[in-house]
Coordinates of C-alpha atoms in Angstrom, one line a residue:
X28 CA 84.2 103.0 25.9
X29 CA 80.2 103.5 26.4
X30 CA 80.0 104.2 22.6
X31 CA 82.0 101.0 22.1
X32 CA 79.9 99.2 24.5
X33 CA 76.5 100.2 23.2
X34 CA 77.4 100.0 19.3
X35 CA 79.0 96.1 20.5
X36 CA 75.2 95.6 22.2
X37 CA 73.1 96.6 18.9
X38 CA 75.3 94.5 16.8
X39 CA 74.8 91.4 19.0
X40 CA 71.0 92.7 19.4
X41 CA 70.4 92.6 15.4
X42 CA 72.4 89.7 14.9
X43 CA 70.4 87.6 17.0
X44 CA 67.3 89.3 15.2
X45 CA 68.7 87.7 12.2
X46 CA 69.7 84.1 13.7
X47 CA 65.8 84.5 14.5
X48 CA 64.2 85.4 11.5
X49 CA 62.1 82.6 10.2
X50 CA 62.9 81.0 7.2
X51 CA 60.7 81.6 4.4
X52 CA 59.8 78.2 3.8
X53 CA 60.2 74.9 5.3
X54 CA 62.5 72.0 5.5
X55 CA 62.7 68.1 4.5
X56 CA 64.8 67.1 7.4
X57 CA 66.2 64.1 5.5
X58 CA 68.3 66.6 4.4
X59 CA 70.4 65.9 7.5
X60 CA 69.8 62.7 7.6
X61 CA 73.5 62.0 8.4
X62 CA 73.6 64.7 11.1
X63 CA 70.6 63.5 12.5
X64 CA 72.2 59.7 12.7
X65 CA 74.6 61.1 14.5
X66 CA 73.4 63.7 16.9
X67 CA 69.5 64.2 16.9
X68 CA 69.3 67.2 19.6
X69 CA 72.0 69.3 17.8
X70 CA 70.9 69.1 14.5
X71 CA 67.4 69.6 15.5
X72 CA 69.1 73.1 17.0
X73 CA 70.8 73.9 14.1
X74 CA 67.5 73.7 12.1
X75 CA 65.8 75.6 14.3
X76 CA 69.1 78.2 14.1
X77 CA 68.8 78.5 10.2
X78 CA 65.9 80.1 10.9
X79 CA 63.0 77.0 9.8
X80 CA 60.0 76.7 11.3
X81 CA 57.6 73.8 9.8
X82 CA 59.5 70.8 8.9
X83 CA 58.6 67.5 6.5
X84 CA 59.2 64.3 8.9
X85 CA 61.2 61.1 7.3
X86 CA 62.1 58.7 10.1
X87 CA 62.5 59.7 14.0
X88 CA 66.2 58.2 14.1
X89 CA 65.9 56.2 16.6
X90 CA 63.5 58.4 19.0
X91 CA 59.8 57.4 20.0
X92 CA 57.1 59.6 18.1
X93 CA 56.7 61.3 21.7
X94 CA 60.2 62.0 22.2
X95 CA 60.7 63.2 18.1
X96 CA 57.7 65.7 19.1
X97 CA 58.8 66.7 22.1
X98 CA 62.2 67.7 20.5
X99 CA 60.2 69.4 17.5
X100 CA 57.9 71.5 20.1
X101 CA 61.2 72.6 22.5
X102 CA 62.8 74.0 19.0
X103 CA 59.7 75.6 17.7
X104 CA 59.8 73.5 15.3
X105 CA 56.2 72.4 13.7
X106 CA 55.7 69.5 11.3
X107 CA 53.7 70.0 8.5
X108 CA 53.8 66.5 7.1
X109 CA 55.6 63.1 7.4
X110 CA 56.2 60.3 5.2
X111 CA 54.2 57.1 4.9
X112 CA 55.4 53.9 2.8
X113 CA 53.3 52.5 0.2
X114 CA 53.1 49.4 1.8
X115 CA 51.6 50.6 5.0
X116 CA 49.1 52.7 3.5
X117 CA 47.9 49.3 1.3
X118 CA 48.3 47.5 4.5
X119 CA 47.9 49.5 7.8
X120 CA 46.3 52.9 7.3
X121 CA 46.1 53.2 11.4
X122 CA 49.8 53.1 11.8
X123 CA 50.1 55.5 9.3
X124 CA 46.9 57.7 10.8
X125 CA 48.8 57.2 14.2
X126 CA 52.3 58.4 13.4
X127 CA 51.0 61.3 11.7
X128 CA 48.7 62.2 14.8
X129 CA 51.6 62.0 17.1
X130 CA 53.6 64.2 15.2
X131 CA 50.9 66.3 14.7
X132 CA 51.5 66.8 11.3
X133 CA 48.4 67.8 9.0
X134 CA 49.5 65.8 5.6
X135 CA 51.0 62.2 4.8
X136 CA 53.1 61.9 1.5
X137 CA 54.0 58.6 -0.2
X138 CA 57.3 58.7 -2.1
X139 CA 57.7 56.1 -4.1
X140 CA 55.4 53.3 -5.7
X141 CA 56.0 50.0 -6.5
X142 CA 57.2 49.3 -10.1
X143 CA 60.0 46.6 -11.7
X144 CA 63.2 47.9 -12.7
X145 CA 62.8 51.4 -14.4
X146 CA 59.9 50.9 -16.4
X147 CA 56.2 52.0 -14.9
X148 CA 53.3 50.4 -16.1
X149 CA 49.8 50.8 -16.4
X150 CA 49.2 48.1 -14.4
X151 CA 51.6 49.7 -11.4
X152 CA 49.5 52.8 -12.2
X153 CA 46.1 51.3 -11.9
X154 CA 47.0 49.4 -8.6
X155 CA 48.8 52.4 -7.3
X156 CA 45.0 54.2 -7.8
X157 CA 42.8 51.8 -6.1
X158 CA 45.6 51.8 -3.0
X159 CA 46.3 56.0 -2.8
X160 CA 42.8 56.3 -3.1
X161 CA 41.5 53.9 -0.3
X162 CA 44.2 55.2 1.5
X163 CA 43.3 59.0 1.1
X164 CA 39.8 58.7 1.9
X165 CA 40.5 57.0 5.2
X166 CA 43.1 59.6 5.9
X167 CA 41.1 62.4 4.9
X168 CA 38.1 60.9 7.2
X169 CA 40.1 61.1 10.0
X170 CA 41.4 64.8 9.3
X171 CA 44.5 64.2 7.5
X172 CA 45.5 65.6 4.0
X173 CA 47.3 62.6 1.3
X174 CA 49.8 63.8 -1.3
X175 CA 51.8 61.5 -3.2
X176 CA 55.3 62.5 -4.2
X177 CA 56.4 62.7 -7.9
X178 CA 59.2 60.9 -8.3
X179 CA 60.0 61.5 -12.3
X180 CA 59.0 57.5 -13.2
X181 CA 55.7 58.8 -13.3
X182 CA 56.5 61.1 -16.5
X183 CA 57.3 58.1 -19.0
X184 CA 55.0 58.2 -21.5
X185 CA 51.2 56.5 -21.6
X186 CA 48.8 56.7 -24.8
X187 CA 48.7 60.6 -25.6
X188 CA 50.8 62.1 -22.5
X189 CA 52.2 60.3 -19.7
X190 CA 51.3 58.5 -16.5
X191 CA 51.0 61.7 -14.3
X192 CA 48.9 62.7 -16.8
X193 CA 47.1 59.0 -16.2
X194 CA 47.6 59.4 -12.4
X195 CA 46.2 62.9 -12.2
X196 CA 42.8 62.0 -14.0
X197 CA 42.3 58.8 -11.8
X198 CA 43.4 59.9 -8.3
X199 CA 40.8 61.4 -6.6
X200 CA 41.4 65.1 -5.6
X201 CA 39.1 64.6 -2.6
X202 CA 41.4 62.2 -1.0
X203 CA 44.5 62.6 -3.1
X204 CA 46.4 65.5 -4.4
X205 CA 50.5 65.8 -5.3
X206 CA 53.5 67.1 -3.6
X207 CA 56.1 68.6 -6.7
X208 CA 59.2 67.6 -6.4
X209 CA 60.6 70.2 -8.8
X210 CA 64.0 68.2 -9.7
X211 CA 61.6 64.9 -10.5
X212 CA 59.6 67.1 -12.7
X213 CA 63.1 68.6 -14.5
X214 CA 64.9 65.5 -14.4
X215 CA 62.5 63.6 -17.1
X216 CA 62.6 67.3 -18.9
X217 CA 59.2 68.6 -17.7
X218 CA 58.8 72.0 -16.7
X219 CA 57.4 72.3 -13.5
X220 CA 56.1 75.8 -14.4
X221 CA 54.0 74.3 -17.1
X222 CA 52.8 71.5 -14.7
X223 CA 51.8 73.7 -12.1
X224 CA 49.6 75.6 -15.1
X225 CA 48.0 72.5 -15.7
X226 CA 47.1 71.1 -13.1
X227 CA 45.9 74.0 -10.9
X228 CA 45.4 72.7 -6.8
X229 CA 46.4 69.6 -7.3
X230 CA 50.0 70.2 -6.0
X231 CA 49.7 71.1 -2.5
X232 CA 53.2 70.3 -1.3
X233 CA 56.3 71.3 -2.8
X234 CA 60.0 70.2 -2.8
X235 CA 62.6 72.7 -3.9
X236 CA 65.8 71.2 -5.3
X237 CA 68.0 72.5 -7.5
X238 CA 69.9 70.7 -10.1
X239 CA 73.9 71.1 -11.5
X240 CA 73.9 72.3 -14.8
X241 CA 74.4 69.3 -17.3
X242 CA 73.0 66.9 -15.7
X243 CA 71.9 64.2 -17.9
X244 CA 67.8 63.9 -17.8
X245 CA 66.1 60.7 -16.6
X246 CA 62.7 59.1 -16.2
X247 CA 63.9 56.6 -13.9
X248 CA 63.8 58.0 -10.8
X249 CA 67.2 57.8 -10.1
X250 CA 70.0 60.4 -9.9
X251 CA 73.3 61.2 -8.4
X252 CA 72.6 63.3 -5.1
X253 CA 75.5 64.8 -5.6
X254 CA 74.0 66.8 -8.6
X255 CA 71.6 69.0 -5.8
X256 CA 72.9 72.4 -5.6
X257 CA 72.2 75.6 -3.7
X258 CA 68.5 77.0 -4.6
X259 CA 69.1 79.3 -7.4
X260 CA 72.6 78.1 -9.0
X261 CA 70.9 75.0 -11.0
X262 CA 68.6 74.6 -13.9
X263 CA 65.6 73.8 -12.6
X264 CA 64.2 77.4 -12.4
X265 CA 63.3 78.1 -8.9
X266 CA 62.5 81.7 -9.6
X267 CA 60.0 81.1 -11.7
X268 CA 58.6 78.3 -10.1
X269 CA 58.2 80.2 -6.7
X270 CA 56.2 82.7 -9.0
X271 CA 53.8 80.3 -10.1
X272 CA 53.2 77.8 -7.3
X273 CA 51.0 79.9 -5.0
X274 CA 49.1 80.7 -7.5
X275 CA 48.4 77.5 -8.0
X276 CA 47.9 76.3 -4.8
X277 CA 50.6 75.0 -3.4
X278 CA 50.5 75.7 0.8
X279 CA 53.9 74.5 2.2
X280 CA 56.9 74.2 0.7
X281 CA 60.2 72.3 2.1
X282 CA 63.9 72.4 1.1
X283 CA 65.2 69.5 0.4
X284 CA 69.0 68.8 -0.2
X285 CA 70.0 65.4 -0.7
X286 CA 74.0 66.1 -1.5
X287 CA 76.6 65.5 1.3
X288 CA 77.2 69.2 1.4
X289 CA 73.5 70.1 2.5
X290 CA 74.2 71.4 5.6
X291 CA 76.8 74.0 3.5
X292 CA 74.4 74.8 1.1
X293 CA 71.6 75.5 3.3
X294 CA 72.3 79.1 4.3
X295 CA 72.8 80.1 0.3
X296 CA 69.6 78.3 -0.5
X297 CA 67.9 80.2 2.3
X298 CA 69.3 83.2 0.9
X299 CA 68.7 82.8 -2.4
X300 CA 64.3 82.1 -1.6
X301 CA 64.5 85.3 0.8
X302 CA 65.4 87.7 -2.0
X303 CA 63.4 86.5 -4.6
X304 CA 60.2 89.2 -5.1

């Protein structure tokens, strides 16, 4: 019965070892964005359960920025970075400044820019420029890092290469660098491997998705959600990209699962990152 006892008390020991270990990398929590519209304590504890320990903000759901980092610090959870619209950081580069200094978070990202319909043009490009810039230098003058998201839209073609390519050579990497996006990188049929190659420091931020086999390509930014799969069972390459990406510079990286079965596919994509070599 001792025996019993004491082999019953190791097994609970080294699974709670395990329900501890830190993830290896961090987590978009709009993942959950329908768990956390539902119940933001719980699913904040089921984060911090999986095992994650830096986290990329997008909204508060219906908290105060105190509150949200109250619930962040009592989970151990830290955020790394937290989103900022493009029209705030054109018009209001305090509120933006603000938020992130109440989460605490060292980076802002900017997902999207302002285009018609599918098609980006230079002109979007060129205003996008003068406003990320502006808005990087008076982020980066107050101790905070700008990335702007890729978003695929970016990878339609311009004169010899495309408008990341435009982008890239125009943004200034003193106040504004990238956060990858790996399926926005596939999805226009770019290989974020080759990317990372060329454009060494510039990505400091990284989205992992993964992508379901046969998905049609696109350069529109948009795509069914349901086509994100568990980290290692698409065709965007994650293996390799994990290979590459610290060697080129890339400092945090964040799961991010946009399919209704993200909460399901979490502990596989977890798995998958923790035995890569």
């Amino acid at each position: 019965m001792k025996r019993y006892i004491l082999l019953t008390s190791l097994l609970l020991l080294v699974f709670i070892a395990q329900a501890q270990k830190a993830a290896p990398v961090g987590l978009q929590l709009y993942s959950f964005r329908h768990e956390f519209a539902k119940d933001v304590p719980g699913t904040m504890a089921k984060v911090k359960q999986l095992g994650f320990r830096e986290a990329e903000i997008a909204g508060t759901y219906g908290l105060s920025l105190t509150d949200f980092r109250k619930l962040l610090d009592q989970n151990g959870i830290k955020a790394i970075s937290t989103g900022a619209s493009y029209e705030d950081l054109d018009n209001n580069v305090p509120k933006v400044l603000a938020e992130a200094k109440a989460l605490g978070a060292k980076y802002v990202t900017c997902a999207w820019l302002p285009h018609a319909g599918d098609a980006f043009t230079i002109y979007d490009a060129d205003r996008a420029v003068d406003v990320l810039n502006t808005a990087g230098r008076l982020l980066a003058d107050n101790g905070i890092t700008f990335c702007y998201h890729t978003h695929g839209y970016e990878f339609q073609p311009y004169q010899n290469g495309t408008f990341f390519d435009y982008l890239a050579a125009n943004l200034n990497p003193k106040y504004v660098n990238f956060e990858m996006d790996v399926f926005w990188v596939k999805a226009p049929g770019f290989d974020p491997v080759a990317l990372l190659q060329k454009f060494p420091k510039r990505f400091l931020l990284m989205h992992l998705k993964d992508r379901k086999p046969g998905t049609p390509d696109t350069n529109t930014g948009h795509s069914d959600v349901e086509s994100n799969v568990t980290l290692g069972q698409g065709d965007v390459g994650i293996a390799a990209i994990m290979k590459q990406a610290k060697k080129s510079g890339v400092k945090h990286f964040f799961i991010e699962d946009e399919s209704s079965r993200a909460m399901e596919q979490m502990p596989g994509s977890l798995a998958f990152l923790e035995g890569l070599k």
